[in-house]
GROMACS .gro file of C-alpha atoms in nm:
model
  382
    1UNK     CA    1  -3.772   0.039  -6.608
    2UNK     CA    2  -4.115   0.105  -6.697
    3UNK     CA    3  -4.403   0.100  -6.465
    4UNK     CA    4  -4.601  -0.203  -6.412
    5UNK     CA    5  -4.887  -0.048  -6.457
    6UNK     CA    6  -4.808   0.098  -6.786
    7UNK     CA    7  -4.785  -0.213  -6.927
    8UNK     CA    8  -5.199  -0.309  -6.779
    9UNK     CA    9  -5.331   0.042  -6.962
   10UNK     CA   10  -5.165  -0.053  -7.263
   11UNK     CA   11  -5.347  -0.437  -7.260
   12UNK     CA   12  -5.679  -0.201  -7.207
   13UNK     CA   13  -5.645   0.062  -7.431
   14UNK     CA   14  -5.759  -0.181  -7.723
   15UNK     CA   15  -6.003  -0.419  -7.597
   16UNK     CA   16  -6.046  -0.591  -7.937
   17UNK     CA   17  -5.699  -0.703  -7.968
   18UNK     CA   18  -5.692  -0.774  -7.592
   19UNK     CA   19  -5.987  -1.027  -7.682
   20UNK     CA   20  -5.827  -1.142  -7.974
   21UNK     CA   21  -5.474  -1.188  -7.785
   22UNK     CA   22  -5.653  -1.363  -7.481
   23UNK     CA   23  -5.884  -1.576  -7.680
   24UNK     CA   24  -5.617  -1.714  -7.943
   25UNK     CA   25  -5.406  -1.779  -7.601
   26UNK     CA   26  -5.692  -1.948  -7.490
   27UNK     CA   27  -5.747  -2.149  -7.737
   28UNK     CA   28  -5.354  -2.343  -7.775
   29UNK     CA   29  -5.331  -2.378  -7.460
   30UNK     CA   30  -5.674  -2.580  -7.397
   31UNK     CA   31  -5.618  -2.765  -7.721
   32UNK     CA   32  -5.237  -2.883  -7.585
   33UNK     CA   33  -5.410  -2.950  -7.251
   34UNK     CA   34  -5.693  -3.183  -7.405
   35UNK     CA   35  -5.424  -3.391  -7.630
   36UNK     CA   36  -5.197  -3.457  -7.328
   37UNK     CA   37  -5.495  -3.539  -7.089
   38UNK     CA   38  -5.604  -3.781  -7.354
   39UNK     CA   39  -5.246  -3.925  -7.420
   40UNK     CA   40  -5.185  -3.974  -7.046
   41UNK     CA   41  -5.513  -4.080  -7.002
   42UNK     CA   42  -5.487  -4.352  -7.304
   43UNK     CA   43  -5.112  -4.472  -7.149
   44UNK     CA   44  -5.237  -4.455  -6.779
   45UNK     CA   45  -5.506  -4.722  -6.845
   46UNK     CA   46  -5.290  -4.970  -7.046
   47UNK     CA   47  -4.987  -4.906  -6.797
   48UNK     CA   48  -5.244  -4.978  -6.485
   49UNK     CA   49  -5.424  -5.274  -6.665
   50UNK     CA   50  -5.101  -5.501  -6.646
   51UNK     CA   51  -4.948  -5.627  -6.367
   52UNK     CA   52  -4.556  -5.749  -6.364
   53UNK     CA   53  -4.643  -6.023  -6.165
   54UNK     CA   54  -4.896  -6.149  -6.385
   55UNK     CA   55  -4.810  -6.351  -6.733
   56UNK     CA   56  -5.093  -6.418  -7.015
   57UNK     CA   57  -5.107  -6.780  -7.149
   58UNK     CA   58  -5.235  -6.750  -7.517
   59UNK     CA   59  -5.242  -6.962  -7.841
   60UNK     CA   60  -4.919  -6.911  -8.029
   61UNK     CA   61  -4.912  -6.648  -8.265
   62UNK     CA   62  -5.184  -6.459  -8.058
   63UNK     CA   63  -4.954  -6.301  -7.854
   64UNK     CA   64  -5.095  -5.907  -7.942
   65UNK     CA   65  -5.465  -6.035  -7.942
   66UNK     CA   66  -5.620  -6.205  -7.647
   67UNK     CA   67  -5.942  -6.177  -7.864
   68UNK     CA   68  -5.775  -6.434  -8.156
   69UNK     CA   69  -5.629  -6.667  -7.888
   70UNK     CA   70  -5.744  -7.013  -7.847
   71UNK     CA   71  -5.634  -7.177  -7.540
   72UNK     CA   72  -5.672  -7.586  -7.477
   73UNK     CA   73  -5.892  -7.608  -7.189
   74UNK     CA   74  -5.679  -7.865  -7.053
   75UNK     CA   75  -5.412  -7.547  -7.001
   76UNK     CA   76  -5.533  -7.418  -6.670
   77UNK     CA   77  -5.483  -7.706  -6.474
   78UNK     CA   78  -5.164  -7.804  -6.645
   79UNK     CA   79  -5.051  -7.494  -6.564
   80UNK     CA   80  -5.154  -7.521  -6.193
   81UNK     CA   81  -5.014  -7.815  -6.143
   82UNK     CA   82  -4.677  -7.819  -6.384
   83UNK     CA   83  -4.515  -7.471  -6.307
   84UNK     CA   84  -4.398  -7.376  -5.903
   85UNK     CA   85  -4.407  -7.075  -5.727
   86UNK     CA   86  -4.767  -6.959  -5.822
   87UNK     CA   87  -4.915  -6.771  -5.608
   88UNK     CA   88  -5.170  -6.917  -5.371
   89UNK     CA   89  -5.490  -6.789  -5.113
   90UNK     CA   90  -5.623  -7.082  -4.878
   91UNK     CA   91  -5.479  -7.384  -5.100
   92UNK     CA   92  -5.626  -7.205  -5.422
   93UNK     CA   93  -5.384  -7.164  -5.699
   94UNK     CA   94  -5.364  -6.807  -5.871
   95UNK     CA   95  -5.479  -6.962  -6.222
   96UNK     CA   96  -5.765  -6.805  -6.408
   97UNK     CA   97  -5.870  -6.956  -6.755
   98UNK     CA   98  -6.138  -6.682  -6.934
   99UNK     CA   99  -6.292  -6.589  -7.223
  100UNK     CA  100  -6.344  -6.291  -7.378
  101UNK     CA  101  -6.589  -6.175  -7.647
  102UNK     CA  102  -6.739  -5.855  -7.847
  103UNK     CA  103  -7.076  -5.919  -7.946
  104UNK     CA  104  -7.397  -5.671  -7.924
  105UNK     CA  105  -7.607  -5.668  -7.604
  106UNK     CA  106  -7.978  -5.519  -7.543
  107UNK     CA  107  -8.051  -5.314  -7.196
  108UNK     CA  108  -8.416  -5.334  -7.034
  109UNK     CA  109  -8.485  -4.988  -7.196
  110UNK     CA  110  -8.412  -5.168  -7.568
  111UNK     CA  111  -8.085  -5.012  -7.613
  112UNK     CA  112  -7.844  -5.171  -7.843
  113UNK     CA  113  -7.483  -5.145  -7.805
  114UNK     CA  114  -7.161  -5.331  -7.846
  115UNK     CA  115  -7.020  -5.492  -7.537
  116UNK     CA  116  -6.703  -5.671  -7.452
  117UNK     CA  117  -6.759  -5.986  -7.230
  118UNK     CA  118  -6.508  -6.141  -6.978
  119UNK     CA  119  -6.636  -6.541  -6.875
  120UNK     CA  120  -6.486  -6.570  -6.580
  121UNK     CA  121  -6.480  -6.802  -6.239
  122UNK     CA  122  -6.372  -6.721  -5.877
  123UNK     CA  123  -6.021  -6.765  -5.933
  124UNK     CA  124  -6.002  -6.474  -6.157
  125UNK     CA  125  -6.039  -6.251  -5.831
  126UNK     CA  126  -5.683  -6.452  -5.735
  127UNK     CA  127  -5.503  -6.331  -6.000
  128UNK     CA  128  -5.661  -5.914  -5.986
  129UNK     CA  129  -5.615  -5.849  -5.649
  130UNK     CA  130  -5.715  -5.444  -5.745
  131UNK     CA  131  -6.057  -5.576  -5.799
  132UNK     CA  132  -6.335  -5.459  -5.568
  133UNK     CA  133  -6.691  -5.562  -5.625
  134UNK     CA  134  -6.894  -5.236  -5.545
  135UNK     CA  135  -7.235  -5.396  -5.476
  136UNK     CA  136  -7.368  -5.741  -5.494
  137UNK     CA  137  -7.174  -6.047  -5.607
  138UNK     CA  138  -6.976  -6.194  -5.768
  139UNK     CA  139  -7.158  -6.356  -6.122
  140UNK     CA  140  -7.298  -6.690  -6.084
  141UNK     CA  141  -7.488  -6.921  -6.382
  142UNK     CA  142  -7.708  -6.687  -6.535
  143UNK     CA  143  -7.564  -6.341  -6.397
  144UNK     CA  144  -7.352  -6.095  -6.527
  145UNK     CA  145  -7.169  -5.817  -6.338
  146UNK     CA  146  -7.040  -5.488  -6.484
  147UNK     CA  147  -6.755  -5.259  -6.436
  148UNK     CA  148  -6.802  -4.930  -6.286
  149UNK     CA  149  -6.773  -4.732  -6.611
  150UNK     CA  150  -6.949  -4.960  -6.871
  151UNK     CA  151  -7.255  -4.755  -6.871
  152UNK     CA  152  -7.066  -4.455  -7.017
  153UNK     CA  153  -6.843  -4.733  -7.237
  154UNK     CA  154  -7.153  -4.823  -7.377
  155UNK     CA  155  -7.338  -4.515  -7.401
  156UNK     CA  156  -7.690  -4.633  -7.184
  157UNK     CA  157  -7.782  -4.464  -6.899
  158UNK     CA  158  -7.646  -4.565  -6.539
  159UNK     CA  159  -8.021  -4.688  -6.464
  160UNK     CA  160  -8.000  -4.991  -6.736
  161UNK     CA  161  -7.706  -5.143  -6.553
  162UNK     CA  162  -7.837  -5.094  -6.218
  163UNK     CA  163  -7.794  -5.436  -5.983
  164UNK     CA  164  -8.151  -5.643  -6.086
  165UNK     CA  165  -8.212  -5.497  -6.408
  166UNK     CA  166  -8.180  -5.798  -6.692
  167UNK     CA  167  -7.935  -5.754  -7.068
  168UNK     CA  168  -8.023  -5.986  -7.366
  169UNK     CA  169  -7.715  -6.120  -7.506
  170UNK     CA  170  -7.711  -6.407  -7.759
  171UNK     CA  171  -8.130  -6.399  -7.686
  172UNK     CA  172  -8.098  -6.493  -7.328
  173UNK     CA  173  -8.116  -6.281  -7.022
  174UNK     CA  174  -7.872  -6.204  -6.732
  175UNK     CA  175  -7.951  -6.053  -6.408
  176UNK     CA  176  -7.722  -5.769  -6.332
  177UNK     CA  177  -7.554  -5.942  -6.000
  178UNK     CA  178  -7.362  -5.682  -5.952
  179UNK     CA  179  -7.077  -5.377  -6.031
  180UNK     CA  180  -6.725  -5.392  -5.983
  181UNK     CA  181  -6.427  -5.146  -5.994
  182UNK     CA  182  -6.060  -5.196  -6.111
  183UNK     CA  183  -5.922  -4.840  -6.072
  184UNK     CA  184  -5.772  -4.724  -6.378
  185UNK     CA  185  -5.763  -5.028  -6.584
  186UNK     CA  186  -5.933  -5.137  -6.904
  187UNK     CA  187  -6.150  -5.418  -6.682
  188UNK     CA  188  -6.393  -5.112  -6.557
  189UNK     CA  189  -6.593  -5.078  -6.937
  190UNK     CA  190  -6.583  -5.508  -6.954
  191UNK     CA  191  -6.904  -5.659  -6.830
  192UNK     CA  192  -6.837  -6.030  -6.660
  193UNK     CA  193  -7.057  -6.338  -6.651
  194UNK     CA  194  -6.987  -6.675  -6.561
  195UNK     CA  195  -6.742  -6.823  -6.826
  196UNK     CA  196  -6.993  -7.167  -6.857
  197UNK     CA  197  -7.240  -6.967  -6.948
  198UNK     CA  198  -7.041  -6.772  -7.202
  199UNK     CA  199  -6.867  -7.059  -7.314
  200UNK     CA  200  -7.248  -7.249  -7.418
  201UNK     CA  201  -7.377  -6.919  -7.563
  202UNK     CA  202  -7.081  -6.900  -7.816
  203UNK     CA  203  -7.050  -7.250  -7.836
  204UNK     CA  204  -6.678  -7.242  -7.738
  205UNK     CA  205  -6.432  -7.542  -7.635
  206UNK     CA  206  -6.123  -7.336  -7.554
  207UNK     CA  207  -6.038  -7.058  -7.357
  208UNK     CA  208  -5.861  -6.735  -7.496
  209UNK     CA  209  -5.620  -6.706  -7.240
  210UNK     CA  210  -5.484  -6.832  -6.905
  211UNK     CA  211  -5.374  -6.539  -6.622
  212UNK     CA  212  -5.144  -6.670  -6.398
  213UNK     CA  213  -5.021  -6.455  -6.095
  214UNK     CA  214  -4.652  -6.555  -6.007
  215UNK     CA  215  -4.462  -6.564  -5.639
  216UNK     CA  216  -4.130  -6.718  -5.709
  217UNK     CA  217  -4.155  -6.807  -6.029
  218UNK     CA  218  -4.046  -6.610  -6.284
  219UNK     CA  219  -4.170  -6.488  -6.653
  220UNK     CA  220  -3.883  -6.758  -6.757
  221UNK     CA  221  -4.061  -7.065  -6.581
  222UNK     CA  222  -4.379  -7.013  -6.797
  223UNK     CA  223  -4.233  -6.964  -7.091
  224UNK     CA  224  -4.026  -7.296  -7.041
  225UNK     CA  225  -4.341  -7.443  -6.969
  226UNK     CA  226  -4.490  -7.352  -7.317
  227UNK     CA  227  -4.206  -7.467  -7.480
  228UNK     CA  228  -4.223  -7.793  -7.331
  229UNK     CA  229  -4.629  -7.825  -7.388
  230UNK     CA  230  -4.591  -7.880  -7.785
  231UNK     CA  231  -4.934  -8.067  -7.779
  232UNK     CA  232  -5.108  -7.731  -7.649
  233UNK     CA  233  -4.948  -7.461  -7.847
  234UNK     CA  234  -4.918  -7.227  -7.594
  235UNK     CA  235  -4.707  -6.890  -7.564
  236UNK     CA  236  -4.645  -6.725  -7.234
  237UNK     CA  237  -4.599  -6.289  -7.200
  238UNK     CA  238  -4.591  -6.096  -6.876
  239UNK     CA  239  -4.883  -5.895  -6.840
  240UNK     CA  240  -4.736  -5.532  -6.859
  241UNK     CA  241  -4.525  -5.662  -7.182
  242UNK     CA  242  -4.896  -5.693  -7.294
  243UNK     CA  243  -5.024  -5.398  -7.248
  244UNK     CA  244  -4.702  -5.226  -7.365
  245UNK     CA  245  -4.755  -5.351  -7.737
  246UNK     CA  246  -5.082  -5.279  -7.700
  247UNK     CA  247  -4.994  -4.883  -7.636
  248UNK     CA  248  -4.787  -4.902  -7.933
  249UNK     CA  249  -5.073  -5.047  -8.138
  250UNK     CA  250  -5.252  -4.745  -8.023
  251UNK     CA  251  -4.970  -4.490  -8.148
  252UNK     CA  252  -5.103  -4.345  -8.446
  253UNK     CA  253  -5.463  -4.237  -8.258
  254UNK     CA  254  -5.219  -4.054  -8.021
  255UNK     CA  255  -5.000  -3.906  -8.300
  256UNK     CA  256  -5.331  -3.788  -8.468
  257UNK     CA  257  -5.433  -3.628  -8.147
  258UNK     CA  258  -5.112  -3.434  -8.128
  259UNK     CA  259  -5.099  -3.340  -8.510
  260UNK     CA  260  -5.431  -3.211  -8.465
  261UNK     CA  261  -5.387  -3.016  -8.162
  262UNK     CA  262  -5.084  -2.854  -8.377
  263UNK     CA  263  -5.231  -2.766  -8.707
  264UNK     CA  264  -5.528  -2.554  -8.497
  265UNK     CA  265  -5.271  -2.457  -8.282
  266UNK     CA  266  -5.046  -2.308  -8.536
  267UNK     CA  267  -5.338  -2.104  -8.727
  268UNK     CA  268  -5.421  -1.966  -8.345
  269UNK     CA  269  -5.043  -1.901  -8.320
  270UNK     CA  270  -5.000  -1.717  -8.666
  271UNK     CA  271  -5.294  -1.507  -8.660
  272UNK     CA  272  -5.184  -1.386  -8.261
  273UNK     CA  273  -4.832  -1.270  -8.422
  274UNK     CA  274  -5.022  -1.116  -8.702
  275UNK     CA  275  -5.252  -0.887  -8.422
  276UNK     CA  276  -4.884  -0.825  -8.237
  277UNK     CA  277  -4.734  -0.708  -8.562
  278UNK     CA  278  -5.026  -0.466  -8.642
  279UNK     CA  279  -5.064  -0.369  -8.239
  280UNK     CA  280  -4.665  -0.270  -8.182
  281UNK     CA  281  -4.626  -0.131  -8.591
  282UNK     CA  282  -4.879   0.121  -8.467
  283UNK     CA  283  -4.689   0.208  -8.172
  284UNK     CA  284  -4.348   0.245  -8.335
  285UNK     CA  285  -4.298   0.634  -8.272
  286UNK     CA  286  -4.397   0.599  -7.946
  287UNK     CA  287  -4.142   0.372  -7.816
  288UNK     CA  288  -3.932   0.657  -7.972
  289UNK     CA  289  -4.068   0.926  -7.779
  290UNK     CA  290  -3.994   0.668  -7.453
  291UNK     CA  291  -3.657   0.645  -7.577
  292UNK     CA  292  -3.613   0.988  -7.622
  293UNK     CA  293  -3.718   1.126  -7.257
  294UNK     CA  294  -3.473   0.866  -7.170
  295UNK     CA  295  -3.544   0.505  -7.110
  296UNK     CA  296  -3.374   0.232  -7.314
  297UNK     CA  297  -3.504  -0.024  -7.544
  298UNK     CA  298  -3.420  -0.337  -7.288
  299UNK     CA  299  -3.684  -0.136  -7.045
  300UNK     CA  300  -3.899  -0.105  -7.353
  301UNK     CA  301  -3.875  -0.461  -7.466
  302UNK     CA  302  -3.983  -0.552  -7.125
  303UNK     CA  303  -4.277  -0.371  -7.144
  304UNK     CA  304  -4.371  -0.512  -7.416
  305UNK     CA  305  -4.335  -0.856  -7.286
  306UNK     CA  306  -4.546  -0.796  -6.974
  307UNK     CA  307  -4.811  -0.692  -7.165
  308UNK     CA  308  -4.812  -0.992  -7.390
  309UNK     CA  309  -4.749  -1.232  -7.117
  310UNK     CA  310  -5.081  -1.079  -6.923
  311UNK     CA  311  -5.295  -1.164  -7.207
  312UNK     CA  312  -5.146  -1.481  -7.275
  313UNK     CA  313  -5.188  -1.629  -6.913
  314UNK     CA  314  -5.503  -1.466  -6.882
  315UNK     CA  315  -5.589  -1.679  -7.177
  316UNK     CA  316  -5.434  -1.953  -6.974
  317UNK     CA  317  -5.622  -1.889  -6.687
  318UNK     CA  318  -5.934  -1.882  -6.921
  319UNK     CA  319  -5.869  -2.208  -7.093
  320UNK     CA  320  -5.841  -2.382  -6.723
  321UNK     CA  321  -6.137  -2.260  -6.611
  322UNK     CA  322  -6.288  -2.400  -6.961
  323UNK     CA  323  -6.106  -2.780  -6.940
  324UNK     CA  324  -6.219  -2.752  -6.537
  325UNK     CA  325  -6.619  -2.811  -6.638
  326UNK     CA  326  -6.544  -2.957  -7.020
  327UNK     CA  327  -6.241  -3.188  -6.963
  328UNK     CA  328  -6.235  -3.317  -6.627
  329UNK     CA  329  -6.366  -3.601  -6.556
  330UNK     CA  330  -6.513  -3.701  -6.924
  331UNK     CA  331  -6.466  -4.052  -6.995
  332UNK     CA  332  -6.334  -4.143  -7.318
  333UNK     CA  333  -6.391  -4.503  -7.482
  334UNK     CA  334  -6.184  -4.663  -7.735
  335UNK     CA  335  -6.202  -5.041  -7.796
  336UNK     CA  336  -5.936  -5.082  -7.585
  337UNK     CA  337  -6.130  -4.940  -7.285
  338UNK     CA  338  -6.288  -4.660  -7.124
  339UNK     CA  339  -6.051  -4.392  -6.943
  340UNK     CA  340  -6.129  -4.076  -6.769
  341UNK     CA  341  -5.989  -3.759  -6.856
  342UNK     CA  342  -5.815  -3.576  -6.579
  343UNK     CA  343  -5.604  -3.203  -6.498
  344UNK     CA  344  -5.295  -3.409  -6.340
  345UNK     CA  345  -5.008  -3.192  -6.272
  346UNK     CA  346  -4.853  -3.278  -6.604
  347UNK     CA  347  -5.129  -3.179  -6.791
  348UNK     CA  348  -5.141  -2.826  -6.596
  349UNK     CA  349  -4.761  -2.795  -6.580
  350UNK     CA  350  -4.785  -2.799  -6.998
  351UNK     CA  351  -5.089  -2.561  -7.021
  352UNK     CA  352  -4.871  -2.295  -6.778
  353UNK     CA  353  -4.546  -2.367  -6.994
  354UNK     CA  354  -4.732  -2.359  -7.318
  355UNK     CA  355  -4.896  -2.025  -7.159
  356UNK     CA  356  -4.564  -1.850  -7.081
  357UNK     CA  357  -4.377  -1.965  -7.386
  358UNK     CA  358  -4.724  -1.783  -7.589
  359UNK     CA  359  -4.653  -1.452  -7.407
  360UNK     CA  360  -4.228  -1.444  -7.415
  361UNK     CA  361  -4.128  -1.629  -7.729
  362UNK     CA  362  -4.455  -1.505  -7.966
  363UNK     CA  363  -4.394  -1.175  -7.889
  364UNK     CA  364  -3.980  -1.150  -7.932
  365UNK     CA  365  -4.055  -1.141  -8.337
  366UNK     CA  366  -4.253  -0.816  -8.342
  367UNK     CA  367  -4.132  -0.642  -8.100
  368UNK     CA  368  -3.755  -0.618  -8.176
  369UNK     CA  369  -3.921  -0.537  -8.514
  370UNK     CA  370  -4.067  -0.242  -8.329
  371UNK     CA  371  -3.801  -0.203  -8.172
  372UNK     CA  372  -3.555  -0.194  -8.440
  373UNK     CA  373  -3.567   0.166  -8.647
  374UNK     CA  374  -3.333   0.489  -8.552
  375UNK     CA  375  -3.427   0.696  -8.285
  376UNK     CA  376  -3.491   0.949  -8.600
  377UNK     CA  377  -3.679   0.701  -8.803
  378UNK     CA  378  -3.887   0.624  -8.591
  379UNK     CA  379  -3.981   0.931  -8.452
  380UNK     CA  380  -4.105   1.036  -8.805
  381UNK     CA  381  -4.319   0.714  -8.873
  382UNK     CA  382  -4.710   0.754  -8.886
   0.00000   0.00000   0.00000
């Protein structure tokens, strides 16, 4: 076998192609790593936002919108009271009717943005027990509290949704009561104020959806309950079930993201084999002379793919260093929510395969090419 090290003074022998080798490397692996931190990242927050235990009450025919629903108001308590083996804190029934509405909001700066709005009571801490209020309180009449990543959601600065400062919505100001976190759900971009006061401002008389968190009863029980309701037209879907359709709603983005990653991927791909072609057609007379004083072409294949494989996880190397201060921890909003971007080890296990499969598999084509002539042949190329 050849030496190691012949394989390193070959890689710097030609510092352009060694640039143009580790920077195309570079290049598909952090693209491959950005699609499947934002694909895991997209799943992770609609997979964490619903809970098994939990099943959505909503109008029938709104069961992939919570935003279309119209809920009797008369359904929370029927709920409460009809359907056994809810679960319960200190005689309070896990029931939580809320509202939810997108409408525009203005910060104390005189920022405008789009905000989604959660009216919500006391109860709806029954029924998210992952809910931590940061600092302050919970909202009362008049208040509104916001999730721990609505300032990026909404593009103001951190200082606008600071506890005390006040947010016109509808043309009447809340006091910020508060901040809350939800870890990895869709509830940390949602900004939550007392469902009354919600409920005047959009001059509303139902609610657009009941949460119910279940102990012994089962997904079965509530739906046998809607049936039975026919005066409140009411259709009953476990939480996670929710968010599932939701995900799939959300497909095509993720396809995009992948077909996009691919078609730049593919150009950095072609152009690398082109540089290998030229770099090992060039040295096609000496791999003859190496065969000639006597080692084979399985050594000299090797070779070959050392050297390609240290470019290509150097470029690897390079392209973590690069997703390390541009990818991690970026949120991302969407309507659906606001997630944050993160190196799991899925996303690094890819970017390492994707990185080793560059520097064996891209380089097989030209170098049994330049591999392939006579001894004679090849010793006579130019």
């Amino acid at each position: 076998m050849l030496p190691f090290t012949y394989a390193v003074r070959n890689l710097l022998r030609d510092p352009a192609r060694l640039l143009q080798t580790v920077g195309g490397s570079a290049l598909v692996v952090l693209l491959l790593i950005a699609a499947v931190a934002f694909n895991n990242g997209m799943d992770g927050v609609l997979t964490a936002s619903g809970s098994p235990r939990n099943v959505i009450i909503v109008g029938k025919g709104s069961e992939e919108s919570i935003e279309r629903s119209e809920v009797p108001l008369a359904s929370e308590s029927a709920v409460a009271t009809s359907v056994r083996g809810l679960s319960e804190q200190l005689g309070q029934v896990a029931v939580a009717g809320e509202i939810v509405y997108q409408a525009p909001l203005t910060t104390s700066s005189g920022k405008k943005t789009q905000a989604f709005f959660r009216g919500v009571l006391p109860p709806s801490l029954l029924v998210r027990p992952e809910l931590q209020v940061l600092s302050g309180h919970f909202p009362g009449p008049g208040e509104i509290m916001v999730g721990r990543l609505s300032a990026k959601a909404l593009g103001v600065p951190p200082s606008d949704l600071a506890e005390g400062q006040i947010l016109n919505f509808e043309d009447q100001d809340f006091i910020i009561s508060g901040t809350f976190t939800a870890p990895g759900t869709v509830m940390e971009s949602e900004l939550w104020l007392d469902r009354n006061d919600l409920a005047t401002l959009t001059q509303r008389e139902s609610l657009s959806a009941v949460l119910v968190r279940t102990d012994g009863a089962s997904i079965e029980d509530l739906e046998v309950f809607a049936l039975q309701r026919n005066d409140l037209e009411l259709s009953a879907i476990r939480e996670d079930r929710y968010y599932e359709k939701l995900a799939q709603f959300y497909g095509p983005i993720k396809v995009m993201t992948w077909l996009t990653a691919g078609l730049v991927a593919a150009g950095a791909i072609f152009g690398g084999l082109n540089t290998l072609y030229a770099a090992f057609a060039s040295r096609i007379r000496e791999m003859a002379t190496l065969q000639a004083i006597g080692y084979n072409r399985k050594a000299l294949l090797v070779s070959l793919l050392q050297e390609s494989l240290l470019a290509s996880l150097t470029g690897t190397l390079v392209a973590f260093l690069v997703a390390v201060f541009l990818l991690e921890g970026r949120t991302v909003s969407l309507s659906v929510g606001t997630f944050v971007l993160a190196l799991s080890p899925t996303v690094i296990l890819v970017g390492l395969v994707a990185g080793v499969l560059l520097g064996t598999v891209g380089t097989l084509p030209p170098a049994f090419r330049t591999l392939a002539p006579s001894l004679p042949k090849a010793l006579r190329s130019q």
